PDB file of C-alpha atoms and ligand atoms in Angstrom:
ATOM      1  CA  MET A   1       0.000   0.000   0.000  1.00  0.00           C
ATOM      2  CA  ASN A   2       2.994   2.292  -0.556  1.00  0.00           C
ATOM      3  CA  GLY A   3       2.234   3.137  -4.169  1.00  0.00           C
ATOM      4  CA  ARG A   4       4.658   0.442  -5.363  1.00  0.00           C
ATOM      5  CA  ALA A   5       3.713  -2.698  -7.243  1.00  0.00           C
ATOM      6  CA  ARG A   6       5.204  -5.127  -9.725  1.00  0.00           C
ATOM      7  CA  VAL A   7       2.889  -7.294 -11.798  1.00  0.00           C
ATOM      8  CA  SER A   8       3.550 -10.114 -14.252  1.00  0.00           C
ATOM      9  CA  VAL A   9       0.885 -10.630 -16.948  1.00  0.00           C
ATOM     10  CA  PRO A  10       0.648 -13.422 -19.565  1.00  0.00           C
ATOM     11  CA  ALA A  11       0.075 -13.116 -23.296  1.00  0.00           C
ATOM     12  CA  SER A  12      -3.301 -14.280 -24.522  1.00  0.00           C
ATOM     13  CA  SER A  13      -4.893 -15.631 -27.661  1.00  0.00           C
ATOM     14  CA  GLY A  14      -8.509 -14.773 -28.405  1.00  0.00           C
ATOM     15  CA  ASN A  15     -11.104 -16.751 -30.390  1.00  0.00           C
ATOM     16  CA  LEU A  16      -9.198 -20.058 -30.968  1.00  0.00           C
ATOM     17  CA  GLY A  17     -11.268 -20.495 -34.116  1.00  0.00           C
ATOM     18  CA  ALA A  18     -14.970 -20.776 -33.357  1.00  0.00           C
ATOM     19  CA  GLY A  19     -14.988 -18.920 -30.032  1.00  0.00           C
ATOM     20  CA  PHE A  20     -15.063 -15.462 -31.589  1.00  0.00           C
ATOM     21  CA  ASP A  21     -14.921 -12.780 -28.850  1.00  0.00           C
ATOM     22  CA  VAL A  22     -15.633 -15.529 -26.268  1.00  0.00           C
ATOM     23  CA  PHE A  23     -12.561 -17.753 -25.810  1.00  0.00           C
ATOM     24  CA  GLY A  24      -9.298 -16.441 -24.403  1.00  0.00           C
ATOM     25  CA  LEU A  25      -6.265 -18.591 -23.661  1.00  0.00           C
ATOM     26  CA  ALA A  26      -3.407 -17.309 -21.487  1.00  0.00           C
ATOM     27  CA  ILE A  27       0.050 -18.175 -22.855  1.00  0.00           C
ATOM     28  CA  ASP A  28       3.259 -18.277 -20.841  1.00  0.00           C
ATOM     29  CA  LEU A  29       5.018 -15.369 -22.534  1.00  0.00           C
ATOM     30  CA  ARG A  30       4.863 -12.625 -19.906  1.00  0.00           C
ATOM     31  CA  ASP A  31       5.213  -8.846 -19.667  1.00  0.00           C
ATOM     32  CA  GLU A  32       6.082  -7.115 -16.407  1.00  0.00           C
ATOM     33  CA  TYR A  33       4.909  -3.746 -15.098  1.00  0.00           C
ATOM     34  CA  GLU A  34       6.593  -2.146 -12.099  1.00  0.00           C
ATOM     35  CA  PHE A  35       5.286   1.125 -10.695  1.00  0.00           C
ATOM     36  CA  GLU A  36       7.028   3.208  -8.063  1.00  0.00           C
ATOM     37  CA  PRO A  37       6.615   6.781  -6.823  1.00  0.00           C
ATOM     38  CA  ASP A  38       9.038   9.195  -8.491  1.00  0.00           C
ATOM     39  CA  THR A  39       9.605  12.904  -8.979  1.00  0.00           C
ATOM     40  CA  ARG A  40       7.765  12.980 -12.336  1.00  0.00           C
ATOM     41  CA  ASP A  41       5.678  10.613 -14.451  1.00  0.00           C
ATOM     42  CA  ALA A  42       8.112   8.553 -16.526  1.00  0.00           C
ATOM     43  CA  ILE A  43       8.342   5.265 -18.457  1.00  0.00           C
ATOM     44  CA  GLU A  44      11.396   3.015 -18.603  1.00  0.00           C
ATOM     45  CA  PRO A  45      11.024   0.551 -21.505  1.00  0.00           C
ATOM     46  CA  LEU A  46      12.731  -2.814 -20.986  1.00  0.00           C
ATOM     47  CA  GLY A  47      12.728  -6.322 -22.491  1.00  0.00           C
ATOM     48  CA  LYS A  48      12.958  -7.812 -25.970  1.00  0.00           C
ATOM     49  CA  TYR A  49      10.322  -5.467 -27.411  1.00  0.00           C
ATOM     50  CA  LEU A  50      11.259  -2.302 -25.507  1.00  0.00           C
ATOM     51  CA  LYS A  51      10.998  -0.240 -28.696  1.00  0.00           C
ATOM     52  CA  HIS A  52       7.257  -0.930 -28.696  1.00  0.00           C
ATOM     53  CA  VAL A  53       6.662   0.527 -25.223  1.00  0.00           C
ATOM     54  CA  PRO A  54       5.173   4.053 -25.572  1.00  0.00           C
ATOM     55  CA  ARG A  55       7.406   6.438 -23.578  1.00  0.00           C
ATOM     56  CA  ASP A  56       4.758   9.099 -23.154  1.00  0.00           C
ATOM     57  CA  PRO A  57       2.749   8.284 -19.992  1.00  0.00           C
ATOM     58  CA  ARG A  58      -0.373   9.782 -21.601  1.00  0.00           C
ATOM     59  CA  ARG A  59      -0.106   7.275 -24.474  1.00  0.00           C
ATOM     60  CA  ASN A  60       0.987   4.272 -22.444  1.00  0.00           C
ATOM     61  CA  LEU A  61      -1.969   1.922 -21.830  1.00  0.00           C
ATOM     62  CA  ALA A  62      -0.543   0.395 -18.640  1.00  0.00           C
ATOM     63  CA  PHE A  63       0.174   3.817 -17.202  1.00  0.00           C
ATOM     64  CA  ARG A  64      -3.279   5.121 -18.112  1.00  0.00           C
ATOM     65  CA  ALA A  65      -4.969   2.046 -16.618  1.00  0.00           C
ATOM     66  CA  PHE A  66      -2.921   2.475 -13.420  1.00  0.00           C
ATOM     67  CA  ARG A  67      -3.852   6.175 -13.210  1.00  0.00           C
ATOM     68  CA  SER A  68      -7.539   5.393 -13.751  1.00  0.00           C
ATOM     69  CA  LEU A  69      -7.576   3.576 -10.399  1.00  0.00           C
ATOM     70  CA  ALA A  70      -4.988   5.634  -8.487  1.00  0.00           C
ATOM     71  CA  PRO A  71      -6.302   8.114  -5.907  1.00  0.00           C
ATOM     72  CA  VAL A  72      -6.501  11.652  -7.345  1.00  0.00           C
ATOM     73  CA  THR A  73      -4.069  12.763  -4.636  1.00  0.00           C
ATOM     74  CA  ALA A  74      -1.381  10.284  -5.756  1.00  0.00           C
ATOM     75  CA  GLY A  75       1.833  11.934  -6.977  1.00  0.00           C
ATOM     76  CA  PRO A  76       4.025  11.073  -9.980  1.00  0.00           C
ATOM     77  CA  PHE A  77       5.106   7.517 -10.835  1.00  0.00           C
ATOM     78  CA  LYS A  78       7.764   5.757 -12.810  1.00  0.00           C
ATOM     79  CA  LEU A  79       6.686   2.679 -14.774  1.00  0.00           C
ATOM     80  CA  SER A  80       9.336   0.126 -15.729  1.00  0.00           C
ATOM     81  CA  ALA A  81       7.631  -1.892 -18.484  1.00  0.00           C
ATOM     82  CA  THR A  82       9.300  -5.128 -19.589  1.00  0.00           C
ATOM     83  CA  ARG A  83       7.813  -6.147 -22.931  1.00  0.00           C
ATOM     84  CA  GLU A  84       8.332  -9.801 -23.902  1.00  0.00           C
ATOM     85  CA  ILE A  85       4.974 -10.402 -25.628  1.00  0.00           C
ATOM     86  CA  PRO A  86       5.364 -10.050 -29.421  1.00  0.00           C
ATOM     87  CA  PRO A  87       3.731  -6.706 -30.251  1.00  0.00           C
ATOM     88  CA  GLN A  88       2.762  -7.337 -33.888  1.00  0.00           C
ATOM     89  CA  GLY A  89      -0.815  -8.250 -33.023  1.00  0.00           C
ATOM     90  CA  GLY A  90      -2.854 -11.232 -31.902  1.00  0.00           C
ATOM     91  CA  LEU A  91      -1.235 -12.030 -28.557  1.00  0.00           C
ATOM     92  CA  GLY A  92      -3.052  -9.627 -26.276  1.00  0.00           C
ATOM     93  CA  GLY A  93      -0.323  -7.021 -25.834  1.00  0.00           C
ATOM     94  CA  SER A  94      -2.822  -4.251 -25.118  1.00  0.00           C
ATOM     95  CA  ALA A  95      -4.804  -6.525 -22.774  1.00  0.00           C
ATOM     96  CA  SER A  96      -1.604  -7.299 -20.892  1.00  0.00           C
ATOM     97  CA  ALA A  97      -0.849  -3.581 -20.473  1.00  0.00           C
ATOM     98  CA  ILE A  98      -4.377  -2.729 -19.325  1.00  0.00           C
ATOM     99  CA  VAL A  99      -4.579  -5.624 -16.874  1.00  0.00           C
ATOM    100  CA  GLY A 100      -1.031  -4.928 -15.662  1.00  0.00           C
ATOM    101  CA  GLY A 101      -1.862  -1.301 -14.886  1.00  0.00           C
ATOM    102  CA  LEU A 102      -5.143  -2.109 -13.138  1.00  0.00           C
ATOM    103  CA  VAL A 103      -3.784  -4.980 -11.039  1.00  0.00           C
ATOM    104  CA  ALA A 104      -0.744  -2.900 -10.097  1.00  0.00           C
ATOM    105  CA  ALA A 105      -2.949  -0.017  -8.906  1.00  0.00           C
ATOM    106  CA  ASN A 106      -5.194  -2.417  -6.987  1.00  0.00           C
ATOM    107  CA  HIS A 107      -2.120  -3.771  -5.228  1.00  0.00           C
ATOM    108  CA  ALA A 108      -0.210  -0.496  -4.791  1.00  0.00           C
ATOM    109  CA  PHE A 109      -3.118   1.348  -3.173  1.00  0.00           C
ATOM    110  CA  GLY A 110      -4.761  -1.588  -1.376  1.00  0.00           C
ATOM    111  CA  LEU A 111      -8.033  -0.995  -3.236  1.00  0.00           C
ATOM    112  CA  GLY A 112      -9.361  -4.505  -2.616  1.00  0.00           C
ATOM    113  CA  LEU A 113     -11.064  -4.827  -6.034  1.00  0.00           C
ATOM    114  CA  ASP A 114     -11.990  -8.416  -6.855  1.00  0.00           C
ATOM    115  CA  ASN A 115     -11.441 -10.083 -10.237  1.00  0.00           C
ATOM    116  CA  ASP A 116     -14.985  -9.320 -11.420  1.00  0.00           C
ATOM    117  CA  GLU A 117     -14.468  -5.617 -10.813  1.00  0.00           C
ATOM    118  CA  LEU A 118     -11.023  -5.629 -12.413  1.00  0.00           C
ATOM    119  CA  LEU A 119     -12.353  -7.535 -15.418  1.00  0.00           C
ATOM    120  CA  HIS A 120     -15.250  -5.142 -15.842  1.00  0.00           C
ATOM    121  CA  ARG A 121     -12.826  -2.184 -15.862  1.00  0.00           C
ATOM    122  CA  ALA A 122     -10.382  -3.897 -18.202  1.00  0.00           C
ATOM    123  CA  ASN A 123     -13.172  -4.774 -20.634  1.00  0.00           C
ATOM    124  CA  GLU A 124     -14.391  -1.178 -20.659  1.00  0.00           C
ATOM    125  CA  ILE A 125     -10.934   0.009 -21.682  1.00  0.00           C
ATOM    126  CA  GLU A 126     -10.171  -2.800 -24.177  1.00  0.00           C
ATOM    127  CA  GLY A 127     -13.619  -3.014 -25.795  1.00  0.00           C
ATOM    128  CA  HIS A 128     -13.780  -6.817 -25.987  1.00  0.00           C
ATOM    129  CA  PRO A 129     -13.377  -9.272 -23.125  1.00  0.00           C
ATOM    130  CA  ASP A 130     -11.547 -12.361 -24.415  1.00  0.00           C
ATOM    131  CA  ASN A 131      -7.939 -11.206 -24.056  1.00  0.00           C
ATOM    132  CA  VAL A 132      -8.327  -9.223 -20.833  1.00  0.00           C
ATOM    133  CA  ALA A 133     -10.162 -12.134 -19.164  1.00  0.00           C
ATOM    134  CA  ALA A 134      -7.377 -14.595 -19.991  1.00  0.00           C
ATOM    135  CA  ALA A 135      -4.661 -12.093 -19.050  1.00  0.00           C
ATOM    136  CA  LEU A 136      -6.311 -11.493 -15.683  1.00  0.00           C
ATOM    137  CA  LEU A 137      -7.385 -15.028 -14.763  1.00  0.00           C
ATOM    138  CA  GLY A 138      -4.961 -17.300 -16.652  1.00  0.00           C
ATOM    139  CA  GLY A 139      -5.817 -20.607 -18.347  1.00  0.00           C
ATOM    140  CA  LEU A 140      -8.716 -20.880 -20.792  1.00  0.00           C
ATOM    141  CA  VAL A 141     -11.476 -18.390 -20.054  1.00  0.00           C
ATOM    142  CA  LEU A 142     -14.966 -18.186 -21.551  1.00  0.00           C
ATOM    143  CA  THR A 143     -16.771 -14.870 -21.364  1.00  0.00           C
ATOM    144  CA  VAL A 144     -20.378 -13.843 -21.900  1.00  0.00           C
ATOM    145  CA  GLN A 145     -21.399 -10.199 -22.012  1.00  0.00           C
ATOM    146  CA  THR A 146     -24.979  -9.336 -21.060  1.00  0.00           C
ATOM    147  CA  ASP A 147     -26.531  -5.873 -20.884  1.00  0.00           C
ATOM    148  CA  GLU A 148     -25.941  -5.864 -17.140  1.00  0.00           C
ATOM    149  CA  SER A 149     -22.609  -7.548 -16.650  1.00  0.00           C
ATOM    150  CA  LEU A 150     -19.724  -9.607 -17.918  1.00  0.00           C
ATOM    151  CA  HIS A 151     -19.558 -13.267 -16.923  1.00  0.00           C
ATOM    152  CA  ALA A 152     -16.237 -15.110 -17.048  1.00  0.00           C
ATOM    153  CA  VAL A 153     -15.527 -18.755 -16.287  1.00  0.00           C
ATOM    154  CA  ARG A 154     -12.095 -20.313 -16.314  1.00  0.00           C
ATOM    155  CA  VAL A 155     -11.974 -23.943 -17.463  1.00  0.00           C
ATOM    156  CA  PRO A 156      -8.996 -26.312 -17.179  1.00  0.00           C
ATOM    157  CA  PHE A 157      -6.660 -26.384 -20.160  1.00  0.00           C
ATOM    158  CA  PRO A 158      -4.855 -29.731 -20.518  1.00  0.00           C
ATOM    159  CA  SER A 159      -1.155 -29.559 -19.671  1.00  0.00           C
ATOM    160  CA  ASP A 160      -0.316 -32.134 -22.355  1.00  0.00           C
ATOM    161  CA  ILE A 161      -1.269 -29.803 -25.207  1.00  0.00           C
ATOM    162  CA  GLY A 162       1.554 -27.637 -26.536  1.00  0.00           C
ATOM    163  CA  ILE A 163       1.018 -24.241 -28.099  1.00  0.00           C
ATOM    164  CA  VAL A 164       2.719 -22.989 -31.227  1.00  0.00           C
ATOM    165  CA  VAL A 165       2.594 -19.300 -32.013  1.00  0.00           C
ATOM    166  CA  VAL A 166       3.775 -17.903 -35.338  1.00  0.00           C
ATOM    167  CA  VAL A 167       3.913 -14.147 -35.858  1.00  0.00           C
ATOM    168  CA  PRO A 168       4.178 -13.225 -39.572  1.00  0.00           C
ATOM    169  CA  GLY A 169       6.074 -10.118 -40.605  1.00  0.00           C
ATOM    170  CA  TYR A 170       3.024  -8.081 -41.652  1.00  0.00           C
ATOM    171  CA  HIS A 171       0.779  -5.961 -39.464  1.00  0.00           C
ATOM    172  CA  VAL A 172      -3.027  -6.043 -39.269  1.00  0.00           C
ATOM    173  CA  PRO A 173      -4.545  -3.324 -37.064  1.00  0.00           C
ATOM    174  CA  THR A 174      -7.324  -4.714 -34.850  1.00  0.00           C
ATOM    175  CA  ALA A 175      -9.670  -1.908 -35.913  1.00  0.00           C
ATOM    176  CA  ARG A 176      -9.240  -2.905 -39.569  1.00  0.00           C
ATOM    177  CA  ALA A 177      -9.671  -6.602 -38.765  1.00  0.00           C
ATOM    178  CA  ARG A 178     -12.948  -5.801 -37.007  1.00  0.00           C
ATOM    179  CA  ALA A 179     -14.133  -3.419 -39.716  1.00  0.00           C
ATOM    180  CA  VAL A 180     -14.101  -6.193 -42.361  1.00  0.00           C
ATOM    181  CA  LEU A 181     -16.584  -8.315 -40.388  1.00  0.00           C
ATOM    182  CA  PRO A 182     -20.234  -8.363 -41.469  1.00  0.00           C
ATOM    183  CA  VAL A 183     -22.813  -7.004 -39.025  1.00  0.00           C
ATOM    184  CA  ASP A 184     -25.220  -9.877 -39.699  1.00  0.00           C
ATOM    185  CA  VAL A 185     -24.434 -13.560 -40.151  1.00  0.00           C
ATOM    186  CA  SER A 186     -26.498 -16.418 -41.514  1.00  0.00           C
ATOM    187  CA  ARG A 187     -28.189 -18.936 -39.274  1.00  0.00           C
ATOM    188  CA  SER A 188     -26.146 -21.738 -40.794  1.00  0.00           C
ATOM    189  CA  ASP A 189     -22.877 -19.952 -39.969  1.00  0.00           C
ATOM    190  CA  ALA A 190     -24.086 -19.179 -36.445  1.00  0.00           C
ATOM    191  CA  VAL A 191     -25.036 -22.824 -35.893  1.00  0.00           C
ATOM    192  CA  ALA A 192     -21.737 -24.008 -37.373  1.00  0.00           C
ATOM    193  CA  ASN A 193     -19.789 -21.926 -34.845  1.00  0.00           C
ATOM    194  CA  LEU A 194     -22.089 -22.737 -31.952  1.00  0.00           C
ATOM    195  CA  GLY A 195     -21.460 -26.457 -32.344  1.00  0.00           C
ATOM    196  CA  ARG A 196     -17.729 -26.036 -32.819  1.00  0.00           C
ATOM    197  CA  ALA A 197     -17.286 -23.731 -29.829  1.00  0.00           C
ATOM    198  CA  ALA A 198     -19.163 -26.169 -27.599  1.00  0.00           C
ATOM    199  CA  MET A 199     -17.175 -29.049 -29.065  1.00  0.00           C
ATOM    200  CA  PHE A 200     -13.899 -27.250 -28.368  1.00  0.00           C
ATOM    201  CA  VAL A 201     -14.579 -27.246 -24.636  1.00  0.00           C
ATOM    202  CA  ALA A 202     -15.966 -30.790 -24.690  1.00  0.00           C
ATOM    203  CA  ALA A 203     -12.930 -32.078 -26.594  1.00  0.00           C
ATOM    204  CA  LEU A 204     -10.561 -30.597 -23.997  1.00  0.00           C
ATOM    205  CA  GLN A 205     -12.588 -31.907 -21.092  1.00  0.00           C
ATOM    206  CA  THR A 206     -12.929 -35.428 -22.426  1.00  0.00           C
ATOM    207  CA  GLY A 207      -9.421 -35.733 -23.860  1.00  0.00           C
ATOM    208  CA  ARG A 208     -10.787 -36.253 -27.382  1.00  0.00           C
ATOM    209  CA  TYR A 209      -8.224 -33.907 -28.891  1.00  0.00           C
ATOM    210  CA  ALA A 210      -8.764 -35.201 -32.442  1.00  0.00           C
ATOM    211  CA  LYS A 211     -12.062 -33.284 -32.382  1.00  0.00           C
ATOM    212  CA  LEU A 212     -10.098 -30.017 -32.125  1.00  0.00           C
ATOM    213  CA  ARG A 213      -9.513 -30.221 -35.875  1.00  0.00           C
ATOM    214  CA  VAL A 214     -13.163 -29.496 -36.579  1.00  0.00           C
ATOM    215  CA  ALA A 215     -13.705 -27.500 -33.369  1.00  0.00           C
ATOM    216  CA  THR A 216     -11.155 -24.832 -34.398  1.00  0.00           C
ATOM    217  CA  GLN A 217     -12.902 -24.167 -37.715  1.00  0.00           C
ATOM    218  CA  ASP A 218     -14.678 -20.844 -37.914  1.00  0.00           C
ATOM    219  CA  PHE A 219     -17.361 -19.209 -40.064  1.00  0.00           C
ATOM    220  CA  LEU A 220     -17.820 -15.869 -38.314  1.00  0.00           C
ATOM    221  CA  HIS A 221     -14.530 -14.036 -38.649  1.00  0.00           C
ATOM    222  CA  GLN A 222     -11.653 -15.957 -40.252  1.00  0.00           C
ATOM    223  CA  PRO A 223     -13.181 -16.134 -43.768  1.00  0.00           C
ATOM    224  CA  TYR A 224     -13.470 -12.330 -43.790  1.00  0.00           C
ATOM    225  CA  ARG A 225     -10.014 -11.801 -42.341  1.00  0.00           C
ATOM    226  CA  ALA A 226      -8.191 -14.163 -44.681  1.00  0.00           C
ATOM    227  CA  GLU A 227      -7.582 -11.400 -47.209  1.00  0.00           C
ATOM    228  CA  LEU A 228      -5.778  -9.319 -44.576  1.00  0.00           C
ATOM    229  CA  ASN A 229      -3.840 -12.375 -43.381  1.00  0.00           C
ATOM    230  CA  PRO A 230      -2.231 -14.147 -46.345  1.00  0.00           C
ATOM    231  CA  ALA A 231      -0.578 -16.723 -44.063  1.00  0.00           C
ATOM    232  CA  LEU A 232      -3.873 -17.772 -42.425  1.00  0.00           C
ATOM    233  CA  VAL A 233      -5.283 -20.399 -44.763  1.00  0.00           C
ATOM    234  CA  PRO A 234      -1.965 -22.014 -45.789  1.00  0.00           C
ATOM    235  CA  GLY A 235      -0.639 -21.699 -42.223  1.00  0.00           C
ATOM    236  CA  VAL A 236      -3.590 -23.574 -40.718  1.00  0.00           C
ATOM    237  CA  ARG A 237      -3.293 -26.252 -43.392  1.00  0.00           C
ATOM    238  CA  ALA A 238       0.454 -26.608 -42.786  1.00  0.00           C
ATOM    239  CA  ALA A 239      -0.095 -26.904 -39.042  1.00  0.00           C
ATOM    240  CA  LEU A 240      -2.697 -29.655 -39.460  1.00  0.00           C
ATOM    241  CA  ASP A 241      -0.554 -31.496 -42.025  1.00  0.00           C
ATOM    242  CA  ALA A 242       2.371 -31.383 -39.565  1.00  0.00           C
ATOM    243  CA  GLY A 243       0.329 -33.013 -36.815  1.00  0.00           C
ATOM    244  CA  ALA A 244      -1.409 -30.161 -34.947  1.00  0.00           C
ATOM    245  CA  TYR A 245      -4.743 -30.962 -33.326  1.00  0.00           C
ATOM    246  CA  GLY A 246      -6.115 -27.625 -34.516  1.00  0.00           C
ATOM    247  CA  ALA A 247      -5.008 -24.191 -35.665  1.00  0.00           C
ATOM    248  CA  ALA A 248      -6.520 -20.744 -36.042  1.00  0.00           C
ATOM    249  CA  LEU A 249      -5.962 -17.028 -36.320  1.00  0.00           C
ATOM    250  CA  SER A 250      -4.863 -15.732 -32.917  1.00  0.00           C
ATOM    251  CA  GLY A 251      -7.275 -12.944 -32.012  1.00  0.00           C
ATOM    252  CA  SER A 252      -7.633 -10.666 -35.008  1.00  0.00           C
ATOM    253  CA  GLY A 253      -4.188 -11.632 -36.343  1.00  0.00           C
ATOM    254  CA  PRO A 254      -1.748 -11.582 -37.895  1.00  0.00           C
ATOM    255  CA  THR A 255      -0.426 -14.144 -35.380  1.00  0.00           C
ATOM    256  CA  LEU A 256      -1.415 -17.785 -35.931  1.00  0.00           C
ATOM    257  CA  ILE A 257      -1.835 -20.307 -33.133  1.00  0.00           C
ATOM    258  CA  ALA A 258      -1.758 -24.095 -33.237  1.00  0.00           C
ATOM    259  CA  LEU A 259      -2.577 -26.603 -30.502  1.00  0.00           C
ATOM    260  CA  ALA A 260      -0.427 -29.686 -30.868  1.00  0.00           C
ATOM    261  CA  PRO A 261       0.853 -32.789 -29.088  1.00  0.00           C
ATOM    262  CA  LYS A 262       3.947 -31.675 -27.193  1.00  0.00           C
ATOM    263  CA  ASN A 263       6.212 -33.975 -29.176  1.00  0.00           C
ATOM    264  CA  HIS A 264       5.023 -32.419 -32.465  1.00  0.00           C
ATOM    265  CA  THR A 265       5.319 -28.751 -31.594  1.00  0.00           C
ATOM    266  CA  MET A 266       8.719 -28.154 -33.243  1.00  0.00           C
ATOM    267  CA  ARG A 267       7.591 -29.790 -36.471  1.00  0.00           C
ATOM    268  CA  VAL A 268       4.344 -27.801 -36.468  1.00  0.00           C
ATOM    269  CA  ALA A 269       6.251 -24.583 -35.760  1.00  0.00           C
ATOM    270  CA  GLY A 270       8.642 -25.244 -38.651  1.00  0.00           C
ATOM    271  CA  ALA A 271       5.821 -25.977 -41.114  1.00  0.00           C
ATOM    272  CA  MET A 272       3.888 -22.861 -40.119  1.00  0.00           C
ATOM    273  CA  ALA A 273       7.011 -20.698 -40.210  1.00  0.00           C
ATOM    274  CA  ASP A 274       7.773 -21.836 -43.777  1.00  0.00           C
ATOM    275  CA  VAL A 275       4.330 -20.627 -44.845  1.00  0.00           C
ATOM    276  CA  ALA A 276       4.549 -17.366 -42.909  1.00  0.00           C
ATOM    277  CA  ILE A 277       7.926 -16.584 -44.463  1.00  0.00           C
ATOM    278  CA  GLU A 278       6.488 -17.149 -47.950  1.00  0.00           C
ATOM    279  CA  SER A 279       3.644 -14.720 -47.190  1.00  0.00           C
ATOM    280  CA  SER A 280       5.712 -11.973 -45.587  1.00  0.00           C
ATOM    281  CA  SER A 281       9.158 -10.608 -44.987  1.00  0.00           C
ATOM    282  CA  GLY A 282       9.831 -12.970 -42.088  1.00  0.00           C
ATOM    283  CA  CYS A 283       8.285 -14.367 -38.946  1.00  0.00           C
ATOM    284  CA  GLU A 284       8.835 -15.142 -35.284  1.00  0.00           C
ATOM    285  CA  THR A 285       7.969 -18.536 -33.851  1.00  0.00           C
ATOM    286  CA  TYR A 286       7.320 -19.542 -30.260  1.00  0.00           C
ATOM    287  CA  VAL A 287       6.667 -22.936 -28.736  1.00  0.00           C
ATOM    288  CA  ALA A 288       4.910 -22.309 -25.449  1.00  0.00           C
ATOM    289  CA  ASN A 289       2.469 -23.624 -22.864  1.00  0.00           C
ATOM    290  CA  ALA A 290      -0.827 -22.334 -21.569  1.00  0.00           C
ATOM    291  CA  ALA A 291      -0.211 -19.997 -18.625  1.00  0.00           C
ATOM    292  CA  GLU A 292      -1.658 -21.441 -15.439  1.00  0.00           C
ATOM    293  CA  THR A 293      -1.537 -18.109 -13.659  1.00  0.00           C
ATOM    294  CA  GLY A 294      -3.001 -14.853 -14.838  1.00  0.00           C
ATOM    295  CA  ALA A 295      -1.863 -11.413 -13.694  1.00  0.00           C
ATOM    296  CA  THR A 296       0.203 -11.828 -10.546  1.00  0.00           C
ATOM    297  CA  ALA A 297       1.623  -9.241  -8.173  1.00  0.00           C
ATOM    298  CA  ILE A 298       5.240 -10.084  -7.387  1.00  0.00           C
ATOM    299  CA  GLU A 299       7.703  -8.497  -5.001  1.00  0.00           C
ATOM    300  CA  PRO A 300       8.959  -5.154  -6.352  1.00  0.00           C
ATOM    301  CA  ALA A 301      12.670  -5.170  -7.142  1.00  0.00           C
ATOM    302  CA  ALA A 302      14.750  -3.790  -4.235  1.00  0.00           C
ATOM    303  CA  SER A 303      15.252   0.009  -4.424  1.00  0.00           C
ATOM    304  CA  THR A 304      18.730   1.189  -5.287  1.00  0.00           C
TER     305      THR A 304
HETATM  306  N1  HSE B 401     -11.797 -11.248 -30.292  1.00  0.00           N
HETATM  307  C1  HSE B 401     -11.089 -10.110 -30.831  1.00  0.00           C
HETATM  308  C2  HSE B 401     -11.227 -10.119 -32.333  1.00  0.00           C
HETATM  309  C3  HSE B 401      -9.655 -10.232 -30.450  1.00  0.00           C
HETATM  310  O1  HSE B 401     -11.156 -11.180 -32.927  1.00  0.00           O
HETATM  311  O2  HSE B 401     -11.399  -9.057 -32.918  1.00  0.00           O
HETATM  312  C4  HSE B 401      -8.828  -9.049 -30.884  1.00  0.00           C
HETATM  313  O3  HSE B 401      -7.476  -9.292 -30.525  1.00  0.00           O
END
């Protein structure tokens, strides 16, 4: 309660195919946000992607989220932001920043907000719940938004499924990826996704991972986003051919995600990377696990 806090937040992948705006999976690539009182508001960018950390506190999402909960009487702060989540899009970088700022403020000022309240706030800032829910709670999270509130339930994600993430070298702004989606969808497409989303959860719960191949198919967003994401269709095919259980666009792209047996992840990653490189100037590939823990306050580094 001394205005100091250090929070670790996982990456997240939204949608997972059929669960458009509903499914969020936390992934064990983590950013860190450390706030401490200082003589003026300042940002220290750190980590592999430090160049992508906005240095202006008024433009930095984590800083703004922190300020939105800080008491009005609170003085200036320094934020040390360690960015390890690939920033190109599709891995919940903005969700991580928002959740990091909110959880840090909750901790630093002893606000006592519970996860429902934090999630509600994070969703208001982000505009869609799937990434912020996974970043906050960890694991696989399902969200339902009603007029009154946001409901989130975390379900177990099997530890024997490996995650492959491939980030192509092109950029697709989320706003553009949402703008290409139709306002109305057909009943047949709605039913197709409904069954697949339900089957996704059932397949994980029952260990029938072979069903993930059909359960990660989508009719509500991927067909419309394929034009913006040239690696999507061939990347999913390459992942399946290389032994993945299922593959999809991660969030609104351009990142692709595959769920695979752990002993196939390197092969799947290689096959997807080959496709991504053909479709763009290059790519980054990660073999990871689901993150068991969501946003976590950790001991601030000792002052110097
Ligand atoms: N569910 C969101 C979308 C995720 O697909 O637009 C954005 O990262």
